[in-house]
Short mmCIF file of C-alpha atoms in Angstrom, two decimals:
data_model
loop_
_atom_site.label_atom_id
_atom_site.label_comp_id
_atom_site.label_asym_id
_atom_site.label_seq_id
_atom_site.Cartn_x
_atom_site.Cartn_y
_atom_site.Cartn_z
CA MET A 1 60.21 -50.59 -10.91
CA LEU A 2 59.02 -46.99 -10.99
CA PHE A 3 58.32 -45.16 -14.25
CA ARG A 4 57.70 -41.49 -13.55
CA SER A 5 56.55 -38.86 -16.03
CA LYS A 6 54.40 -35.77 -16.01
CA ARG A 7 51.31 -35.66 -18.18
CA CYS A 8 52.31 -38.73 -20.15
CA PRO A 9 49.28 -40.80 -21.31
CA GLY A 10 51.31 -44.00 -21.56
CA LEU A 11 52.55 -44.01 -17.98
CA PHE A 12 52.49 -47.25 -15.96
CA LEU A 13 53.77 -47.90 -12.47
CA ASP A 14 54.81 -51.47 -11.70
CA LEU A 15 54.84 -52.06 -7.91
CA ARG A 16 56.37 -55.54 -7.81
CA ASN A 17 53.12 -57.51 -8.05
CA GLY A 18 50.75 -54.65 -8.72
CA LEU A 19 50.06 -52.34 -11.62
CA VAL A 20 48.72 -48.80 -11.63
CA SER A 21 46.82 -47.70 -14.71
CA PRO A 22 48.13 -44.91 -16.99
CA GLU A 23 45.35 -42.44 -16.18
CA PHE A 24 47.39 -40.14 -13.96
CA GLU A 25 49.26 -36.96 -14.82
CA ASP A 26 52.07 -37.67 -12.36
CA ILE A 27 53.27 -40.56 -10.19
CA ARG A 28 55.76 -40.28 -7.33
CA ALA A 29 57.05 -42.63 -4.67
CA SER A 30 55.68 -41.98 -1.19
CA GLY A 31 58.93 -43.20 0.34
CA LEU A 32 61.46 -46.01 0.00
CA GLY A 33 59.59 -49.30 0.41
CA GLY A 34 56.24 -47.56 0.85
CA ARG A 35 52.96 -49.37 0.40
CA THR A 36 51.36 -46.51 -1.53
CA VAL A 37 52.31 -44.04 -4.25
CA ILE A 38 51.47 -40.39 -4.81
CA VAL A 39 49.44 -39.76 -7.97
CA SER A 40 48.05 -36.65 -9.61
CA SER A 41 44.73 -36.27 -11.38
CA ASN A 42 43.22 -33.00 -12.63
CA GLY A 43 45.87 -31.03 -10.78
CA ARG A 44 45.18 -32.64 -7.39
CA TYR A 45 47.22 -35.25 -5.52
CA GLY A 46 46.08 -38.45 -3.84
CA LEU A 47 47.33 -41.92 -2.85
CA VAL A 48 46.81 -45.33 -4.45
CA ASN A 49 47.92 -48.74 -3.23
CA ARG A 50 49.65 -51.51 -5.15
CA ARG A 51 46.34 -52.77 -6.49
CA GLY A 52 45.60 -49.39 -8.01
CA GLU A 53 42.86 -48.67 -5.44
CA TRP A 54 42.36 -45.26 -3.94
CA VAL A 55 43.72 -44.85 -0.43
CA MET A 56 43.06 -41.10 -0.52
CA GLU A 57 41.24 -39.57 -3.44
CA PRO A 58 42.99 -36.57 -5.04
CA PHE A 59 42.13 -33.28 -3.36
CA ALA A 60 45.52 -31.98 -2.11
CA THR A 61 47.39 -29.30 -4.02
CA ARG A 62 50.70 -30.71 -2.71
CA LEU A 63 51.70 -34.12 -1.38
CA TRP A 64 55.28 -35.00 -0.54
CA PRO A 65 57.21 -37.57 1.59
CA LEU A 66 58.58 -36.21 4.86
CA GLY A 67 61.07 -39.01 5.49
CA ALA A 68 59.68 -39.88 8.94
CA LEU A 69 57.94 -42.94 10.38
CA MET A 70 55.03 -42.85 12.81
CA ALA A 71 53.98 -46.24 14.21
CA GLY A 72 55.88 -47.87 11.36
CA LYS A 73 54.08 -45.91 8.66
CA ARG A 74 55.59 -43.26 6.40
CA CYS A 75 54.46 -39.67 6.77
CA LEU A 76 53.58 -37.26 3.99
CA GLY A 77 53.11 -33.52 3.96
CA LEU A 78 49.77 -32.35 2.60
CA GLY A 79 49.01 -28.93 1.14
CA THR A 80 45.54 -27.46 0.64
CA GLN A 81 44.08 -24.85 -1.67
CA THR A 82 44.33 -22.23 1.08
CA GLY A 83 48.12 -22.72 1.21
CA GLN A 84 48.14 -24.35 4.63
CA VAL A 85 49.78 -27.70 5.29
CA GLY A 86 49.30 -30.78 7.47
CA VAL A 87 50.51 -34.38 7.74
CA ILE A 88 49.00 -37.74 6.80
CA ASP A 89 50.37 -41.26 6.95
CA GLU A 90 50.68 -43.57 3.95
CA ASP A 91 47.23 -45.03 4.70
CA GLY A 92 45.68 -41.58 4.27
CA ARG A 93 45.00 -41.09 8.00
CA THR A 94 45.31 -37.48 9.17
CA LEU A 95 48.05 -36.93 11.75
CA LEU A 96 48.17 -33.14 11.74
CA ASN A 97 45.25 -31.09 10.44
CA PRO A 98 46.20 -28.71 7.59
CA ILE A 99 46.16 -25.55 9.70
CA TYR A 100 49.87 -24.67 9.60
CA ASP A 101 51.90 -22.33 7.42
CA ASP A 102 54.96 -24.59 7.31
CA ILE A 103 55.98 -27.97 8.65
CA HIS A 104 59.18 -29.99 8.88
CA VAL A 105 60.62 -33.13 10.37
CA GLY A 106 64.05 -32.61 11.92
CA ASP A 107 64.84 -36.12 13.16
CA ALA A 108 63.22 -39.24 11.76
CA SER A 109 63.81 -41.00 15.10
CA ILE A 110 61.78 -38.43 17.05
CA PRO A 111 57.96 -38.66 16.72
CA LEU A 112 57.56 -34.89 16.57
CA PHE A 113 56.97 -32.24 13.93
CA ALA A 114 58.13 -28.63 13.79
CA VAL A 115 55.20 -26.47 12.73
CA ARG A 116 54.85 -22.76 12.08
CA ARG A 117 51.79 -20.57 12.50
CA GLY A 118 52.51 -16.99 11.60
CA GLU A 119 56.02 -16.16 12.79
CA THR A 120 56.19 -18.68 15.65
CA TRP A 121 57.48 -22.25 15.53
CA CYS A 122 56.67 -25.01 17.98
CA LEU A 123 56.89 -28.79 18.25
CA VAL A 124 53.80 -30.99 18.15
CA ASP A 125 53.40 -34.75 18.48
CA SER A 126 51.49 -37.06 16.13
CA GLN A 127 48.27 -36.28 18.07
CA ASP A 128 48.62 -32.60 17.14
CA THR A 129 49.44 -31.73 20.76
CA PRO A 130 52.00 -28.92 21.25
CA LEU A 131 55.04 -29.76 23.35
CA ALA A 132 55.19 -27.47 26.37
CA GLY A 133 58.01 -24.95 26.28
CA SER A 134 58.90 -25.58 22.64
CA LEU A 135 57.91 -22.18 21.23
CA ALA A 136 60.76 -20.90 19.10
CA ASP A 137 61.61 -17.97 16.89
CA ARG A 138 63.35 -20.21 14.37
CA MET A 139 63.00 -23.93 13.82
CA ASN A 140 63.92 -24.90 10.31
CA PRO A 141 65.96 -27.90 9.09
CA ARG A 142 66.95 -26.36 5.78
CA PRO A 143 70.43 -24.77 5.67
CA SER A 144 70.49 -21.01 5.45
CA GLU A 145 72.97 -18.21 5.96
CA GLU A 146 72.16 -18.37 9.67
CA GLY A 147 72.68 -22.12 9.94
CA GLU A 148 70.34 -25.05 10.53
CA TRP A 149 67.87 -23.99 13.18
CA LEU A 150 66.13 -27.30 13.44
CA SER A 151 68.31 -30.32 12.85
CA GLY A 152 68.80 -33.90 13.90
CA GLU A 153 69.99 -37.28 12.76
CA GLY A 154 68.59 -40.72 13.42
CA GLY A 155 70.57 -43.75 14.47
CA ASP A 156 72.04 -45.19 17.63
CA TYR A 157 74.69 -42.58 18.15
CA THR A 158 73.06 -39.21 17.50
CA ALA A 159 69.74 -37.70 18.45
CA GLY A 160 68.16 -34.35 19.21
CA ILE A 161 66.39 -31.37 17.69
CA ARG A 162 67.83 -27.87 18.01
CA PHE A 163 65.68 -24.79 18.31
CA CYS A 164 66.23 -21.07 18.82
CA ARG A 165 64.36 -18.75 21.18
CA ASP A 166 65.26 -15.11 21.73
CA GLY A 167 68.60 -15.65 20.01
CA ARG A 168 69.60 -18.61 22.21
CA MET A 169 69.83 -22.26 21.21
CA GLY A 170 68.23 -25.21 22.97
CA LEU A 171 67.95 -28.94 22.32
CA LEU A 172 65.09 -31.39 22.49
CA ALA A 173 66.36 -34.86 23.42
CA SER A 174 65.35 -37.80 21.23
CA THR A 175 63.11 -39.28 23.91
CA ALA A 176 61.07 -36.04 23.84
CA SER A 177 60.91 -36.36 27.65
CA ARG A 178 63.07 -33.33 28.37
CA THR A 179 64.32 -30.14 26.81
CA ILE A 180 67.76 -28.59 27.16
CA ALA A 181 66.84 -24.99 27.86
CA PRO A 182 67.74 -22.43 25.16
CA GLU A 183 70.63 -20.77 26.97
CA PHE A 184 73.52 -21.46 24.59
CA GLU A 185 75.09 -19.58 21.72
CA ASP A 186 75.01 -22.87 19.81
CA ILE A 187 74.33 -26.51 20.56
CA ARG A 188 74.44 -29.73 18.54
CA PRO A 189 72.55 -33.03 18.76
CA PHE A 190 73.97 -35.84 20.90
CA HIS A 191 76.63 -38.07 19.38
CA PHE A 192 77.75 -41.11 21.36
CA GLY A 193 76.16 -39.68 24.49
CA TYR A 194 77.69 -36.18 24.29
CA ALA A 195 76.39 -32.93 22.82
CA ALA A 196 78.71 -30.07 21.91
CA PHE A 197 77.67 -26.60 23.10
CA ARG A 198 79.11 -23.08 22.87
CA ARG A 199 79.08 -20.55 25.67
CA ASN A 200 80.97 -17.25 25.74
CA GLY A 201 82.58 -18.11 22.42
CA ARG A 202 84.06 -21.41 23.64
CA TRP A 203 82.98 -25.00 23.01
CA GLY A 204 82.50 -27.83 25.49
CA PHE A 205 80.42 -31.01 25.85
CA MET A 206 77.42 -32.00 27.95
CA ALA A 207 76.32 -35.50 28.92
CA GLU A 208 72.89 -36.89 28.07
CA GLY A 209 71.46 -35.74 31.39
CA GLY A 210 72.34 -32.15 30.50
CA ALA A 211 75.23 -31.85 32.97
CA GLU A 212 78.45 -30.24 31.77
CA ALA A 213 80.97 -32.99 30.96
CA VAL A 214 83.78 -30.93 29.36
CA GLU A 215 84.30 -27.33 30.32
CA PRO A 216 83.88 -24.95 27.36
CA THR A 217 87.52 -24.02 26.73
CA TYR A 218 87.93 -24.99 23.06
CA ASP A 219 87.84 -22.72 20.01
CA THR A 220 86.21 -25.45 17.94
CA VAL A 221 85.16 -29.06 18.41
CA ALA A 222 83.93 -31.85 16.17
CA ASP A 223 81.13 -34.18 17.17
CA PHE A 224 82.06 -37.59 18.55
CA VAL A 225 82.57 -40.10 15.75
CA TYR A 226 83.97 -43.61 16.14
CA GLY A 227 83.99 -42.83 19.86
CA HIS A 228 86.36 -39.85 19.55
CA ALA A 229 86.11 -36.09 19.06
CA ALA A 230 88.73 -33.68 17.71
CA CYS A 231 89.04 -30.38 19.62
CA CYS A 232 91.17 -27.28 19.00
CA ARG A 233 92.39 -24.66 21.43
CA ASP A 234 94.77 -21.84 20.48
CA GLY A 235 95.85 -23.72 17.33
CA SER A 236 96.68 -26.95 19.18
CA TRP A 237 94.54 -30.03 18.61
CA PHE A 238 93.46 -32.68 21.07
CA MET A 239 91.59 -35.96 20.77
CA LEU A 240 88.93 -36.88 23.35
CA ASP A 241 87.84 -40.49 23.86
CA MET A 242 84.59 -41.71 25.42
CA SER A 243 86.09 -41.45 28.92
CA LEU A 244 86.95 -37.80 28.04
CA LYS A 245 90.65 -38.54 28.27
CA SER A 246 92.58 -36.03 26.14
CA THR A 247 95.47 -36.90 23.79
CA ALA A 248 97.55 -33.97 22.47
CA LEU A 249 98.11 -33.91 18.69
CA GLY A 250 100.09 -30.67 18.49
CA LYS A 251 99.72 -27.66 16.19
CA ALA A 252 97.74 -28.23 13.00
CA GLN A 253 95.47 -26.52 10.50
CA GLU A 254 92.88 -29.28 10.47
CA VAL A 255 92.14 -32.64 12.12
CA SER A 256 89.50 -35.17 11.05
CA ILE A 257 88.47 -38.77 11.74
CA PRO A 258 87.52 -40.42 8.43
CA TRP A 259 87.74 -44.04 9.63
CA SER A 260 87.67 -45.99 12.86
CA GLY A 261 91.14 -45.80 14.43
CA VAL A 262 92.48 -43.18 11.98
CA ILE A 263 93.19 -39.48 12.54
CA LEU A 264 94.11 -37.32 9.55
CA VAL A 265 96.15 -34.22 10.35
CA THR A 266 97.06 -31.22 8.17
CA ARG A 267 100.05 -29.33 9.64
CA ASP A 268 100.58 -25.58 9.38
CA ASP A 269 102.96 -26.05 6.42
CA GLY A 270 100.26 -27.98 4.50
CA GLY A 271 101.80 -31.43 5.00
CA LYS A 272 99.25 -34.17 5.62
CA GLY A 273 99.75 -37.24 7.81
CA ALA A 274 97.85 -39.95 9.67
CA TYR A 275 97.90 -41.24 13.24
CA THR A 276 96.14 -43.82 15.35
CA PHE A 277 93.76 -42.84 18.12
CA GLY A 278 96.63 -43.50 20.51
CA GLY A 279 98.82 -40.95 18.71
CA GLU A 280 101.09 -43.45 16.90
CA GLU A 281 102.24 -42.25 13.50
CA LEU A 282 100.96 -44.13 10.44
CA LEU A 283 102.03 -41.64 7.77
CA ALA A 284 104.41 -38.79 8.54
CA PRO A 285 102.86 -35.33 7.91
CA GLU A 286 104.78 -34.78 4.69
CA TRP A 287 102.27 -35.80 2.01
CA ASP A 288 100.26 -33.64 -0.35
CA VAL A 289 97.24 -35.94 -0.18
CA VAL A 290 96.25 -38.61 2.34
CA ARG A 291 93.18 -40.76 1.81
CA VAL A 292 91.54 -43.78 3.41
CA MET A 293 90.86 -46.59 0.96
CA GLY A 294 88.62 -49.62 1.34
CA PRO A 295 89.80 -53.24 1.27
CA LEU A 296 91.79 -54.42 -1.74
CA GLU A 297 91.24 -57.81 -3.35
CA TRP A 298 94.92 -58.70 -3.24
CA CYS A 299 95.37 -57.62 0.38
CA LYS A 300 92.43 -58.96 2.34
CA ALA A 301 94.45 -58.91 5.55
CA ALA A 302 94.03 -55.11 5.64
CA PRO A 303 90.36 -54.06 6.09
CA ALA A 304 91.31 -50.52 5.07
CA LEU A 305 94.43 -48.80 3.79
CA LEU A 306 95.94 -45.35 3.95
CA LEU A 307 97.17 -43.81 0.71
CA GLY A 308 99.77 -41.04 0.79
CA MET A 309 100.62 -39.13 -2.42
CA ARG A 310 103.40 -36.60 -3.06
CA ASN A 311 105.21 -35.55 -6.25
CA GLY A 312 104.43 -38.80 -8.04
CA ASP A 313 105.25 -41.02 -5.05
CA PHE A 314 102.58 -43.20 -3.51
CA ARG A 315 102.56 -45.22 -0.31
CA LEU A 316 99.92 -47.67 0.93
CA VAL A 317 99.93 -48.38 4.64
CA ALA A 318 97.71 -50.75 6.63
CA LEU A 319 96.08 -49.46 9.80
CA ASP A 320 98.55 -51.44 11.90
CA GLY A 321 101.40 -49.45 10.33
CA THR A 322 102.54 -52.16 7.89
CA VAL A 323 103.72 -50.76 4.54
CA VAL A 324 101.72 -52.61 1.89
CA ALA A 325 103.03 -50.97 -1.31
CA VAL A 326 105.27 -48.15 -2.48
CA CYS A 327 105.25 -46.51 -5.92
CA HIS A 328 107.95 -44.09 -7.17
CA ASN A 329 107.84 -41.67 -10.14
CA ALA A 330 104.27 -42.54 -11.04
CA ARG A 331 103.81 -39.35 -13.08
CA GLN A 332 106.84 -39.65 -15.33
CA ARG A 333 105.75 -40.52 -18.85
CA ASP A 334 109.18 -41.51 -20.19
CA GLU A 335 109.71 -44.36 -17.79
CA ARG A 336 107.58 -46.99 -16.11
CA PRO A 337 106.71 -46.51 -12.44
CA VAL A 338 108.73 -48.55 -9.98
CA TYR A 339 106.64 -50.60 -7.55
CA GLU A 340 107.70 -52.24 -4.33
CA ALA A 341 104.94 -54.38 -2.90
CA ARG A 342 104.93 -56.16 0.40
CA GLN A 343 102.14 -58.61 1.01
CA GLY A 344 100.95 -58.74 4.60
#
């Protein structure tokens, strides 16, 4: 249990079996499940372990978790009195010397850091060695008006770090063994083996090797999720599967994939509906609201349900198309709603 307070003389930190004394001005977690905690004394930050022993005595002006792992150990950003920053691990070992003006981690699955010296960004590994060809004008994971210039997500289905050089976007693959050259107007990290890119105002997809897999002919595309990607061209939407087979969905304002096997569609008249990946209709596009709901206790046969709502009428539909429940006049106060339920 963590008790955190600033400049509170009665502060204790209980780390399961350990106890840190109340002598510190501030106590912060070094990361979820970390072996050490960040503490402040006399305006400087250091690290203590669960036994209350110093791992790194307080000398840093800033110390914050970066959300990345290196060799199984959590990484922390470290700021010095000169205003420069570096990186240490949770055992206090220096990974990057504090010689940089800014530093970020874009993808927790990639053992690299984006660092800035002056106006130039580059990527360095945990040995403080710059990655060849990674110099960039902008490399910053925080959203801004210009977008996310360094970004990435961990996990089995998405990886990569974007960077910008001379106004063009490139991508560093998660293995850090290759770089997709910065020759695109925009590019996104890989999802399910495909990365979306934009060239001449149109979107397409590339395979993991960097070869073009889908010609850039779409106005907009979504990343692959649940093995499918929604794409729009001239107001008409299409669904791509992992084999890049295209299924036409027709004209629509918006298409999304909130659940495995479910496509939500908003037509031009505002009506919302739901379809399977194969294009079979689950809810006709005539509802004001369509939502995906989790399993219900009384209907365990359906792992998830679709809820359609319109003018006080509700309809619950299983993902196989079976109507589970219907409710009429739910908003009328002068009479009780009428329910028709079908177990199944």
